[in-house]
């Protein structure tokens, strides 16, 4: 793991492999270690650049942040890796950051790959700060009381052995509670201008499961319809973490998409 300083906040990042560069942006609460299914499958064929969002992994955990701030973190990591342009792949909150990255720094983006995410516009109701903080502190109790649905959110089609492995990895995945709360507040406060999204001129792949309990499938479909020329890939009976239940299909679609974009770039 390497480290960089951005405005007094230490960010942990890493890179592996060689070839076409992909900047990986993880979602809420998860560190970059949770990219393990993709890294295991694709790490020998691509230059994978990933980092721990502030509040997770080995990065610092400020008590306040914003999606714009985390987007600037992603740019700083790309700069630290010495990469001029990359395919920018984000999931969940990381998908929102990737979308913001494409809007702010389109000259640094070869394509956008947006997984289990949405375009959070101003009409999406914002949760009060006190409710977000309460939910985080009450989460252990809520998990005990909640009835499992769609195999605990992984989706009915997700294999049990992969779910068990992912839950074991997640249990050891480090985070700082106040840093993760800061992430949640940042997402709650953030919104994107739909007109700017509709004006995007970047090749875009949208990946989403039909049993996503955190970001409804309809929101992923709406995102794909909003971005000109975006391609939507649907994972039937798969939940939010589609890497677990549909990893092979997701990776195959991603690699085919990247190959098309790279071929178009080479053709000029």
mmCIF file of C-alpha atoms in Angstrom:
data_model
loop_
_atom_site.group_PDB
_atom_site.id
_atom_site.type_symbol
_atom_site.label_atom_id
_atom_site.label_comp_id
_atom_site.label_asym_id
_atom_site.label_seq_id
_atom_site.Cartn_x
_atom_site.Cartn_y
_atom_site.Cartn_z
ATOM 1 C CA UNK A 1 0.000 0.000 0.000
ATOM 2 C CA UNK A 2 1.210 3.504 -0.848
ATOM 3 C CA UNK A 3 0.179 6.818 0.683
ATOM 4 C CA UNK A 4 -0.360 10.364 -0.489
ATOM 5 C CA UNK A 5 -1.327 13.532 1.334
ATOM 6 C CA UNK A 6 -4.221 15.608 0.075
ATOM 7 C CA UNK A 7 -4.905 18.689 2.128
ATOM 8 C CA UNK A 8 -3.726 17.045 5.323
ATOM 9 C CA UNK A 9 -5.707 13.845 4.718
ATOM 10 C CA UNK A 10 -3.602 10.714 4.203
ATOM 11 C CA UNK A 11 -4.972 8.466 1.463
ATOM 12 C CA UNK A 12 -3.914 4.857 1.019
ATOM 13 C CA UNK A 13 -3.718 3.599 -2.546
ATOM 14 C CA UNK A 14 -2.233 0.757 -4.535
ATOM 15 C CA UNK A 15 -1.645 -0.365 -8.097
ATOM 16 C CA UNK A 16 -1.014 -3.734 -9.665
ATOM 17 C CA UNK A 17 -0.660 -5.290 -13.065
ATOM 18 C CA UNK A 18 0.067 -3.673 -16.399
ATOM 19 C CA UNK A 19 -1.817 -2.772 -19.536
ATOM 20 C CA UNK A 20 -4.959 -0.702 -19.930
ATOM 21 C CA UNK A 21 -5.473 1.387 -16.757
ATOM 22 C CA UNK A 22 -8.640 1.098 -14.668
ATOM 23 C CA UNK A 23 -9.251 3.383 -11.695
ATOM 24 C CA UNK A 24 -11.404 1.503 -9.151
ATOM 25 C CA UNK A 25 -13.599 3.500 -6.740
ATOM 26 C CA UNK A 26 -15.225 1.475 -3.960
ATOM 27 C CA UNK A 27 -18.579 2.155 -2.330
ATOM 28 C CA UNK A 28 -19.759 3.291 1.066
ATOM 29 C CA UNK A 29 -18.062 1.758 4.144
ATOM 30 C CA UNK A 30 -15.944 -0.697 2.098
ATOM 31 C CA UNK A 31 -12.173 -0.342 1.683
ATOM 32 C CA UNK A 32 -10.427 -1.022 -1.612
ATOM 33 C CA UNK A 33 -9.812 -4.556 -0.339
ATOM 34 C CA UNK A 34 -13.401 -5.393 -1.257
ATOM 35 C CA UNK A 35 -12.443 -5.206 -4.932
ATOM 36 C CA UNK A 36 -10.875 -8.646 -4.417
ATOM 37 C CA UNK A 37 -13.245 -10.549 -6.792
ATOM 38 C CA UNK A 38 -12.386 -8.259 -9.706
ATOM 39 C CA UNK A 39 -8.671 -8.135 -8.871
ATOM 40 C CA UNK A 40 -8.463 -11.916 -8.720
ATOM 41 C CA UNK A 41 -10.185 -12.227 -12.094
ATOM 42 C CA UNK A 42 -8.615 -9.326 -14.011
ATOM 43 C CA UNK A 43 -5.435 -8.332 -12.187
ATOM 44 C CA UNK A 44 -3.130 -10.116 -14.624
ATOM 45 C CA UNK A 45 -4.447 -8.262 -17.683
ATOM 46 C CA UNK A 46 -4.932 -4.637 -16.592
ATOM 47 C CA UNK A 47 -3.236 -1.843 -14.680
ATOM 48 C CA UNK A 48 -5.583 -1.683 -11.679
ATOM 49 C CA UNK A 49 -5.410 1.422 -9.481
ATOM 50 C CA UNK A 50 -7.451 1.468 -6.281
ATOM 51 C CA UNK A 51 -7.600 3.398 -3.021
ATOM 52 C CA UNK A 52 -9.287 3.449 0.358
ATOM 53 C CA UNK A 53 -11.923 6.159 0.503
ATOM 54 C CA UNK A 54 -11.425 8.439 3.489
ATOM 55 C CA UNK A 55 -12.953 6.719 6.511
ATOM 56 C CA UNK A 56 -12.065 3.182 5.386
ATOM 57 C CA UNK A 57 -9.041 0.924 5.202
ATOM 58 C CA UNK A 58 -5.744 2.675 5.908
ATOM 59 C CA UNK A 59 -6.866 6.147 4.848
ATOM 60 C CA UNK A 60 -7.553 8.913 7.348
ATOM 61 C CA UNK A 61 -11.094 9.463 8.587
ATOM 62 C CA UNK A 62 -12.123 13.139 8.687
ATOM 63 C CA UNK A 63 -15.392 13.858 10.464
ATOM 64 C CA UNK A 64 -16.676 15.833 7.480
ATOM 65 C CA UNK A 65 -16.363 15.228 3.776
ATOM 66 C CA UNK A 66 -18.287 15.544 0.516
ATOM 67 C CA UNK A 67 -18.694 13.651 -2.734
ATOM 68 C CA UNK A 68 -16.804 16.453 -4.454
ATOM 69 C CA UNK A 69 -13.927 16.014 -1.973
ATOM 70 C CA UNK A 70 -13.814 12.257 -2.557
ATOM 71 C CA UNK A 71 -13.874 12.859 -6.312
ATOM 72 C CA UNK A 72 -10.803 15.083 -5.936
ATOM 73 C CA UNK A 73 -9.206 12.243 -3.931
ATOM 74 C CA UNK A 74 -9.719 9.938 -6.916
ATOM 75 C CA UNK A 75 -8.014 12.449 -9.203
ATOM 76 C CA UNK A 76 -5.066 12.756 -6.799
ATOM 77 C CA UNK A 77 -4.658 8.962 -6.830
ATOM 78 C CA UNK A 78 -4.700 8.868 -10.634
ATOM 79 C CA UNK A 79 -2.045 11.608 -10.658
ATOM 80 C CA UNK A 80 0.052 9.734 -8.088
ATOM 81 C CA UNK A 81 -0.021 6.670 -10.321
ATOM 82 C CA UNK A 82 1.253 8.789 -13.220
ATOM 83 C CA UNK A 83 -1.727 7.835 -15.397
ATOM 84 C CA UNK A 84 -3.121 10.441 -17.776
ATOM 85 C CA UNK A 85 -6.391 8.681 -18.679
ATOM 86 C CA UNK A 86 -8.144 5.593 -17.331
ATOM 87 C CA UNK A 87 -11.378 3.681 -17.422
ATOM 88 C CA UNK A 88 -13.107 4.851 -14.230
ATOM 89 C CA UNK A 89 -15.067 2.064 -12.515
ATOM 90 C CA UNK A 90 -17.135 2.865 -9.443
ATOM 91 C CA UNK A 91 -19.701 0.878 -7.481
ATOM 92 C CA UNK A 92 -22.508 2.133 -5.216
ATOM 93 C CA UNK A 93 -21.258 5.393 -3.617
ATOM 94 C CA UNK A 94 -18.141 4.898 -5.724
ATOM 95 C CA UNK A 95 -20.348 4.911 -8.800
ATOM 96 C CA UNK A 96 -21.628 8.331 -7.799
ATOM 97 C CA UNK A 97 -18.030 9.477 -7.341
ATOM 98 C CA UNK A 98 -17.122 8.024 -10.747
ATOM 99 C CA UNK A 99 -20.030 9.867 -12.364
ATOM 100 C CA UNK A 100 -18.938 13.113 -10.685
ATOM 101 C CA UNK A 101 -15.384 12.387 -11.879
ATOM 102 C CA UNK A 102 -16.642 12.111 -15.452
ATOM 103 C CA UNK A 103 -18.501 15.408 -15.159
ATOM 104 C CA UNK A 104 -15.538 17.262 -13.615
ATOM 105 C CA UNK A 105 -12.569 15.683 -15.370
ATOM 106 C CA UNK A 106 -13.810 14.191 -18.681
ATOM 107 C CA UNK A 107 -10.383 14.647 -20.272
ATOM 108 C CA UNK A 108 -8.986 12.076 -17.807
ATOM 109 C CA UNK A 109 -11.651 9.445 -18.565
ATOM 110 C CA UNK A 110 -11.525 6.760 -21.244
ATOM 111 C CA UNK A 111 -14.897 5.394 -20.172
ATOM 112 C CA UNK A 112 -17.224 5.231 -17.192
ATOM 113 C CA UNK A 113 -18.271 1.902 -15.662
ATOM 114 C CA UNK A 114 -21.034 2.500 -13.129
ATOM 115 C CA UNK A 115 -22.148 -0.404 -10.945
ATOM 116 C CA UNK A 116 -25.156 -0.634 -8.595
ATOM 117 C CA UNK A 117 -25.480 3.155 -8.475
ATOM 118 C CA UNK A 118 -27.704 6.034 -9.560
ATOM 119 C CA UNK A 119 -27.708 9.668 -10.624
ATOM 120 C CA UNK A 120 -28.741 11.265 -7.318
ATOM 121 C CA UNK A 121 -30.667 14.337 -8.386
ATOM 122 C CA UNK A 122 -31.983 17.115 -6.142
ATOM 123 C CA UNK A 123 -35.513 15.645 -6.106
ATOM 124 C CA UNK A 124 -34.269 12.581 -4.170
ATOM 125 C CA UNK A 125 -35.294 13.239 -0.576
ATOM 126 C CA UNK A 126 -32.400 13.950 1.788
ATOM 127 C CA UNK A 127 -32.335 12.129 5.127
ATOM 128 C CA UNK A 128 -31.827 14.347 8.186
ATOM 129 C CA UNK A 129 -28.319 14.195 9.653
ATOM 130 C CA UNK A 130 -29.621 12.950 13.008
ATOM 131 C CA UNK A 131 -31.369 10.004 11.313
ATOM 132 C CA UNK A 132 -28.221 8.949 9.485
ATOM 133 C CA UNK A 133 -26.208 9.022 12.703
ATOM 134 C CA UNK A 134 -28.929 7.074 14.547
ATOM 135 C CA UNK A 135 -29.055 4.391 11.842
ATOM 136 C CA UNK A 136 -25.314 3.819 12.068
ATOM 137 C CA UNK A 137 -25.327 3.440 15.835
ATOM 138 C CA UNK A 138 -28.419 1.226 15.754
ATOM 139 C CA UNK A 139 -27.181 -0.973 12.890
ATOM 140 C CA UNK A 140 -25.997 -3.928 15.045
ATOM 141 C CA UNK A 141 -29.446 -4.197 16.647
ATOM 142 C CA UNK A 142 -31.264 -3.726 13.340
ATOM 143 C CA UNK A 143 -29.252 -6.566 11.787
ATOM 144 C CA UNK A 144 -30.350 -8.912 14.556
ATOM 145 C CA UNK A 145 -34.012 -7.958 14.142
ATOM 146 C CA UNK A 146 -34.134 -7.829 10.348
ATOM 147 C CA UNK A 147 -35.404 -10.757 8.331
ATOM 148 C CA UNK A 148 -32.940 -11.914 5.663
ATOM 149 C CA UNK A 149 -34.195 -11.110 2.152
ATOM 150 C CA UNK A 150 -32.717 -12.183 -1.167
ATOM 151 C CA UNK A 151 -29.946 -14.053 0.707
ATOM 152 C CA UNK A 152 -29.068 -11.065 2.906
ATOM 153 C CA UNK A 153 -29.102 -8.716 -0.068
ATOM 154 C CA UNK A 154 -26.770 -10.718 -2.320
ATOM 155 C CA UNK A 155 -29.652 -11.952 -4.464
ATOM 156 C CA UNK A 156 -31.396 -15.291 -4.840
ATOM 157 C CA UNK A 157 -29.040 -16.343 -7.659
ATOM 158 C CA UNK A 158 -25.850 -15.705 -5.646
ATOM 159 C CA UNK A 159 -23.992 -18.919 -4.687
ATOM 160 C CA UNK A 160 -23.917 -19.607 -0.939
ATOM 161 C CA UNK A 161 -20.184 -20.349 -0.816
ATOM 162 C CA UNK A 162 -19.320 -17.005 -2.394
ATOM 163 C CA UNK A 163 -21.639 -15.191 -0.015
ATOM 164 C CA UNK A 164 -19.961 -16.880 2.951
ATOM 165 C CA UNK A 165 -16.515 -15.926 1.708
ATOM 166 C CA UNK A 166 -17.518 -12.307 1.086
ATOM 167 C CA UNK A 167 -19.070 -11.972 4.532
ATOM 168 C CA UNK A 168 -15.865 -13.339 6.073
ATOM 169 C CA UNK A 169 -13.731 -10.845 4.112
ATOM 170 C CA UNK A 170 -16.076 -7.987 4.990
ATOM 171 C CA UNK A 171 -15.933 -8.850 8.697
ATOM 172 C CA UNK A 172 -12.199 -8.109 8.650
ATOM 173 C CA UNK A 173 -12.463 -5.036 6.429
ATOM 174 C CA UNK A 174 -11.325 -1.989 8.482
ATOM 175 C CA UNK A 175 -13.253 1.263 8.816
ATOM 176 C CA UNK A 176 -13.701 4.135 11.270
ATOM 177 C CA UNK A 177 -17.297 4.705 12.360
ATOM 178 C CA UNK A 178 -17.225 8.514 12.314
ATOM 179 C CA UNK A 179 -15.521 8.396 8.908
ATOM 180 C CA UNK A 180 -18.216 6.130 7.487
ATOM 181 C CA UNK A 181 -20.923 8.354 8.968
ATOM 182 C CA UNK A 182 -19.212 11.277 7.211
ATOM 183 C CA UNK A 183 -19.473 9.336 3.945
ATOM 184 C CA UNK A 184 -23.191 8.767 4.530
ATOM 185 C CA UNK A 185 -23.805 12.432 5.276
ATOM 186 C CA UNK A 186 -21.847 13.383 2.147
ATOM 187 C CA UNK A 187 -24.003 11.152 -0.043
ATOM 188 C CA UNK A 188 -27.161 12.479 1.593
ATOM 189 C CA UNK A 189 -26.149 16.096 0.910
ATOM 190 C CA UNK A 190 -24.997 15.471 -2.656
ATOM 191 C CA UNK A 191 -26.973 15.849 -5.852
ATOM 192 C CA UNK A 192 -26.084 15.934 -9.521
ATOM 193 C CA UNK A 193 -27.486 18.168 -12.263
ATOM 194 C CA UNK A 194 -29.448 15.891 -14.631
ATOM 195 C CA UNK A 195 -28.809 18.216 -17.574
ATOM 196 C CA UNK A 196 -25.063 17.789 -17.069
ATOM 197 C CA UNK A 197 -25.484 14.015 -16.974
ATOM 198 C CA UNK A 198 -27.512 14.086 -20.190
ATOM 199 C CA UNK A 199 -24.726 16.106 -21.813
ATOM 200 C CA UNK A 200 -22.026 13.512 -21.026
ATOM 201 C CA UNK A 201 -20.069 12.376 -24.051
ATOM 202 C CA UNK A 202 -18.198 9.486 -22.449
ATOM 203 C CA UNK A 203 -18.641 5.795 -23.301
ATOM 204 C CA UNK A 204 -20.576 4.387 -20.356
ATOM 205 C CA UNK A 205 -21.431 0.919 -19.075
ATOM 206 C CA UNK A 206 -24.087 0.561 -16.350
ATOM 207 C CA UNK A 207 -24.247 -2.675 -14.311
ATOM 208 C CA UNK A 208 -27.167 -3.466 -11.987
ATOM 209 C CA UNK A 209 -28.949 -6.380 -10.312
ATOM 210 C CA UNK A 210 -32.715 -6.756 -10.252
ATOM 211 C CA UNK A 211 -32.770 -7.559 -6.506
ATOM 212 C CA UNK A 212 -30.671 -4.597 -5.372
ATOM 213 C CA UNK A 213 -32.112 -3.517 -2.013
ATOM 214 C CA UNK A 214 -29.882 -0.445 -1.583
ATOM 215 C CA UNK A 215 -30.153 1.158 -5.013
ATOM 216 C CA UNK A 216 -33.294 -0.060 -6.801
ATOM 217 C CA UNK A 217 -32.862 -1.533 -10.254
ATOM 218 C CA UNK A 218 -35.179 1.165 -11.628
ATOM 219 C CA UNK A 219 -32.651 3.792 -10.560
ATOM 220 C CA UNK A 220 -29.853 2.030 -12.428
ATOM 221 C CA UNK A 221 -32.039 1.747 -15.510
ATOM 222 C CA UNK A 222 -32.899 5.448 -15.282
ATOM 223 C CA UNK A 223 -29.179 6.267 -15.045
ATOM 224 C CA UNK A 224 -28.465 4.313 -18.234
ATOM 225 C CA UNK A 225 -31.314 6.082 -20.019
ATOM 226 C CA UNK A 226 -30.026 9.475 -18.876
ATOM 227 C CA UNK A 227 -26.502 9.090 -20.314
ATOM 228 C CA UNK A 228 -26.395 9.227 -24.137
ATOM 229 C CA UNK A 229 -25.403 5.883 -25.621
ATOM 230 C CA UNK A 230 -24.937 4.156 -22.266
ATOM 231 C CA UNK A 231 -25.143 0.367 -22.227
ATOM 232 C CA UNK A 232 -27.147 -1.310 -19.456
ATOM 233 C CA UNK A 233 -26.297 -4.832 -18.298
ATOM 234 C CA UNK A 234 -28.891 -6.456 -16.048
ATOM 235 C CA UNK A 235 -28.146 -9.234 -13.564
ATOM 236 C CA UNK A 236 -31.313 -11.231 -12.919
ATOM 237 C CA UNK A 237 -32.006 -12.142 -9.263
ATOM 238 C CA UNK A 238 -28.758 -10.528 -8.133
ATOM 239 C CA UNK A 239 -28.430 -7.991 -5.334
ATOM 240 C CA UNK A 240 -26.330 -4.919 -4.636
ATOM 241 C CA UNK A 241 -22.956 -6.680 -4.506
ATOM 242 C CA UNK A 242 -23.160 -8.218 -7.956
ATOM 243 C CA UNK A 243 -19.472 -9.218 -7.864
ATOM 244 C CA UNK A 244 -20.492 -12.158 -5.695
ATOM 245 C CA UNK A 245 -23.441 -13.552 -7.610
ATOM 246 C CA UNK A 246 -22.631 -12.434 -11.156
ATOM 247 C CA UNK A 247 -18.898 -11.813 -11.073
ATOM 248 C CA UNK A 248 -18.022 -13.778 -14.209
ATOM 249 C CA UNK A 249 -20.725 -12.070 -16.265
ATOM 250 C CA UNK A 250 -19.862 -8.640 -14.858
ATOM 251 C CA UNK A 251 -16.162 -9.090 -15.629
ATOM 252 C CA UNK A 252 -16.858 -10.432 -19.127
ATOM 253 C CA UNK A 253 -19.161 -7.499 -19.928
ATOM 254 C CA UNK A 254 -16.617 -5.064 -18.510
ATOM 255 C CA UNK A 255 -13.724 -6.506 -20.491
ATOM 256 C CA UNK A 256 -15.753 -6.591 -23.728
ATOM 257 C CA UNK A 257 -16.789 -2.974 -23.189
ATOM 258 C CA UNK A 258 -13.228 -1.838 -22.469
ATOM 259 C CA UNK A 259 -11.980 -3.664 -25.579
ATOM 260 C CA UNK A 260 -14.551 -1.826 -27.711
ATOM 261 C CA UNK A 261 -13.574 1.544 -26.251
ATOM 262 C CA UNK A 262 -9.868 0.842 -26.701
ATOM 263 C CA UNK A 263 -10.449 -0.250 -30.331
ATOM 264 C CA UNK A 264 -12.347 2.966 -31.021
ATOM 265 C CA UNK A 265 -9.554 5.008 -29.430
ATOM 266 C CA UNK A 266 -6.942 3.239 -31.574
ATOM 267 C CA UNK A 267 -8.995 3.873 -34.710
ATOM 268 C CA UNK A 268 -8.987 7.577 -33.860
#
